[in-house]
XYZ file of C-alpha atoms in Angstrom:
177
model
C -15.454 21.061 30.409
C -14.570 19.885 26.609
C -10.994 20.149 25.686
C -11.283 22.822 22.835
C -10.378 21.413 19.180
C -6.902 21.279 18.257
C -5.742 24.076 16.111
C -4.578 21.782 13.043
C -7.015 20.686 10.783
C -6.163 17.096 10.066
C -6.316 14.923 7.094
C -6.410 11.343 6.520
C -6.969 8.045 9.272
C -6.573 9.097 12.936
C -4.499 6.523 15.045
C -7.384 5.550 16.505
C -8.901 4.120 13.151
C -5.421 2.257 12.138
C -5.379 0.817 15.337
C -9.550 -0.530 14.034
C -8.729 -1.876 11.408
C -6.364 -4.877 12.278
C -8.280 -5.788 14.620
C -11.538 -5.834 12.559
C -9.880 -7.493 9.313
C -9.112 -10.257 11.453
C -12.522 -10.438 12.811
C -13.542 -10.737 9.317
C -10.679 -12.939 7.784
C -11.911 -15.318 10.838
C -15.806 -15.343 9.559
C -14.168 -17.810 6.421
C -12.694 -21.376 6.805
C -9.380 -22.588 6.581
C -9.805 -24.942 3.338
C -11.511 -24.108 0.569
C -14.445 -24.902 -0.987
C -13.095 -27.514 -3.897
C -11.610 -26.203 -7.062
C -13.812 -23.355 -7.988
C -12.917 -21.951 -4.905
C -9.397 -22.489 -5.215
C -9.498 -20.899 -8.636
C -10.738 -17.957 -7.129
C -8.461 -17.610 -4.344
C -5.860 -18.600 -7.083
C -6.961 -15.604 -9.022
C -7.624 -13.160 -5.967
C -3.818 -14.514 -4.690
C -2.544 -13.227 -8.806
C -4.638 -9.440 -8.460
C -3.600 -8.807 -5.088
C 0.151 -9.929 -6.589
C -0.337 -7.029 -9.482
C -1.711 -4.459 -7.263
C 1.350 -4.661 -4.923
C 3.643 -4.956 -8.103
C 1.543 -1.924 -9.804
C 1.782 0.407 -6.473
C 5.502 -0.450 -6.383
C 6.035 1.054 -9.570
C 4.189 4.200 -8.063
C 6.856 4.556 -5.600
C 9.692 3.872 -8.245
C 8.086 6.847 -10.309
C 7.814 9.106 -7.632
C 11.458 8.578 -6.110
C 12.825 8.746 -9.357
C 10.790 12.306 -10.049
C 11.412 13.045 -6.782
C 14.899 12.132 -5.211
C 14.281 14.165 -2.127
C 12.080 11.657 -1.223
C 14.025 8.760 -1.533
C 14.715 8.492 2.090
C 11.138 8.851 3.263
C 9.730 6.367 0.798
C 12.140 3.423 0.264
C 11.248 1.644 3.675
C 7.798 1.669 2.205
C 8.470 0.525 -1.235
C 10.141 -2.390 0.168
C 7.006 -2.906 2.869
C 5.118 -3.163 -0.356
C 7.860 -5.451 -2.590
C 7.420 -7.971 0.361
C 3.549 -7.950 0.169
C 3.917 -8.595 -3.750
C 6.545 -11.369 -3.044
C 3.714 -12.433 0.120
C 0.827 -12.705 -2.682
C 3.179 -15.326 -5.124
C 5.499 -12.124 -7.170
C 8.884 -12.715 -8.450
C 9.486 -9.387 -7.497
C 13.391 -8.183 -6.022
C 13.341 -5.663 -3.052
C 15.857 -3.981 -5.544
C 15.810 0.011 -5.365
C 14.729 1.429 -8.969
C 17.495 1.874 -11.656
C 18.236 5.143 -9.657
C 16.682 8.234 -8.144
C 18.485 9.951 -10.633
C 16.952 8.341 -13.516
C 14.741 10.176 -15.917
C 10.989 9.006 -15.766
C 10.968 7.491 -18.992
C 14.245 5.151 -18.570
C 12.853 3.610 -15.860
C 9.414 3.002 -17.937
C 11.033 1.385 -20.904
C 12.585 -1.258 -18.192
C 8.654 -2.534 -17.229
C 5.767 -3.107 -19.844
C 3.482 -1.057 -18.414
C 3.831 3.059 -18.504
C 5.189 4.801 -15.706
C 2.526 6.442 -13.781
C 2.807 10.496 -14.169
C 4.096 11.999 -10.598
C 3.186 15.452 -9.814
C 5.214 18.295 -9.508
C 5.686 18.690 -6.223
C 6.627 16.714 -3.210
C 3.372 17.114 -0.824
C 1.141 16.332 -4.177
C 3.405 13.333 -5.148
C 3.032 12.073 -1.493
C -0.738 12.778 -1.416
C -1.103 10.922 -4.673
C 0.942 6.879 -3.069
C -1.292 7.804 -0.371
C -4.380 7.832 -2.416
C -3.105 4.661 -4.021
C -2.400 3.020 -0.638
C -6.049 3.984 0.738
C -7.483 2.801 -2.471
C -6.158 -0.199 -3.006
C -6.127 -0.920 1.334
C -9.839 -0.601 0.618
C -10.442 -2.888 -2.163
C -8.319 -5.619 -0.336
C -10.677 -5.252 3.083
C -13.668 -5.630 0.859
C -12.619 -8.463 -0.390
C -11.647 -10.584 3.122
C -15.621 -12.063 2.525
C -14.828 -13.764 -0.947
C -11.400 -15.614 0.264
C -9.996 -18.901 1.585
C -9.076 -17.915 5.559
C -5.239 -17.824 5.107
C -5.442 -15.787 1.998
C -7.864 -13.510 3.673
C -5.574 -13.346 6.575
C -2.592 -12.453 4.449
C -5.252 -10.016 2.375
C -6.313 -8.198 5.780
C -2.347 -7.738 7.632
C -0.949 -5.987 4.377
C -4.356 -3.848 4.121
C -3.505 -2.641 7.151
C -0.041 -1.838 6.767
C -1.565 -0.021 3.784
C -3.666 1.856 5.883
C -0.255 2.235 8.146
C 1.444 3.743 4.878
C -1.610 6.420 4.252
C -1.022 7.726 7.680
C 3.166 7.906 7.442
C 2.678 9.449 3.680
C -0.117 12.061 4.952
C 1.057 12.722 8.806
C 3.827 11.557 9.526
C 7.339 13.091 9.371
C 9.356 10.002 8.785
C-alpha cells in the first residue's frame, strides 16, 4: 500500500536532489584534465576564474541589500553571506567576510559605498528570501553548466560552491535556520 502524499505542498530541491548534485558535478568536473590546454585555454579558465569571482561578489551584495532592508533577517542570512564571501575570495576576489555597513543602514548608503546599484529587495521577508534563492538557483545553474568548458581544478572548485548554492536554495526556501 502507497504511503499517501504528504499534506504540504513543497517548493524548491528535495534532499534527495542536493544530495545528486555533488556527486554528479564531480562526475563531470572529472570528465576534464588537470592542465590545461596551452594559453587559450588558460585565458579562458582565467576569464571563467574572473565571472565566477563577480557572480559571488554580485550575489553578496544581494544579501547585503536584503539584510540591510531586512534586519530581521540578519541572523538567518549572515552564515550564508559569508559561505558566499569565501567562494568570491575561492574564485581570486579581494573581497572581506566583513558584515555590510549595518543592518540598520538605509538601502541607498550602502549603494553609494559599491559602484554598482543596490539590487531592489522586496517588501517582505518570505519574498526577499524567495528572491537570494532565485539568485542562488540561478547562478548554481550557470556554474554546473559550465564544469564542461573548464581546466579540472577550476571545474572542481566551480562544481563544490554550485552545490553549496544549491545547499543555500534549500536553507532560504525550507529550512528554518
Amino acid at each position: 500500500m502507497p504511503f499517501p502524499p504528504s499534506p504540504r505542498a513543497r517548493s524548491g530541491p528535495r534532499r534527495r536532489s542536493l544530495l545528486a548534485v555533488a556527486p554528479a558535478a564531480l562526475a563531470l568536473s572529472g570528465c576534464t584534465g588537470g592542465d590545461s590546454g596551452g594559453p587559450a585555454a588558460a585565458s579562458a579558465a582565467d576569464r571563467a576564474r574572473a565571472r565566477a569571482a563577480r557572480d559571488s561578489e554580485a550575489l553578496v551584495e544581494r544579501y547585503d541589500a536584503v539584510i540591510a532592508a531586512r534586519p530581521g533577517l540578519t541572523g538567518r542570512l549572515r552564515p550564508l553571506r559569508e559561505e558566499v564571501v569565501r567562494h568570491a575570495r575561492a574564485f581570486g576576489s579581494d573581497r572581506k567576510a566583513s558584515p555590510p555597513a549595518s543592518a540598520s543602514a538605509s538601502p541607498s548608503a550602502s549603494a553609494s559605498a559599491s559602484p554598482s546599484p543596490s539590487p531592489a529587495v522586496p517588501g517582505n521577508d518570505k519574498e526577499a528570501l524567495a528572491g537570494l534563492a532565485a539568485a542562488e538557483r540561478e547562478l548554481a545553474d550557470r556554474r554546473t553548466k559550465a564544469l564542461g568548458a573548464v581546466p579540472g581544478e577550476l571545474a572542481r572548485l566551480l562544481a563544490s560552491v554550485a552545490a553549496a548554492g544549491a545547499a543555500h536554495v534549500f536553507l532560504l526556501t525550507e529550512g528554518d535556520a
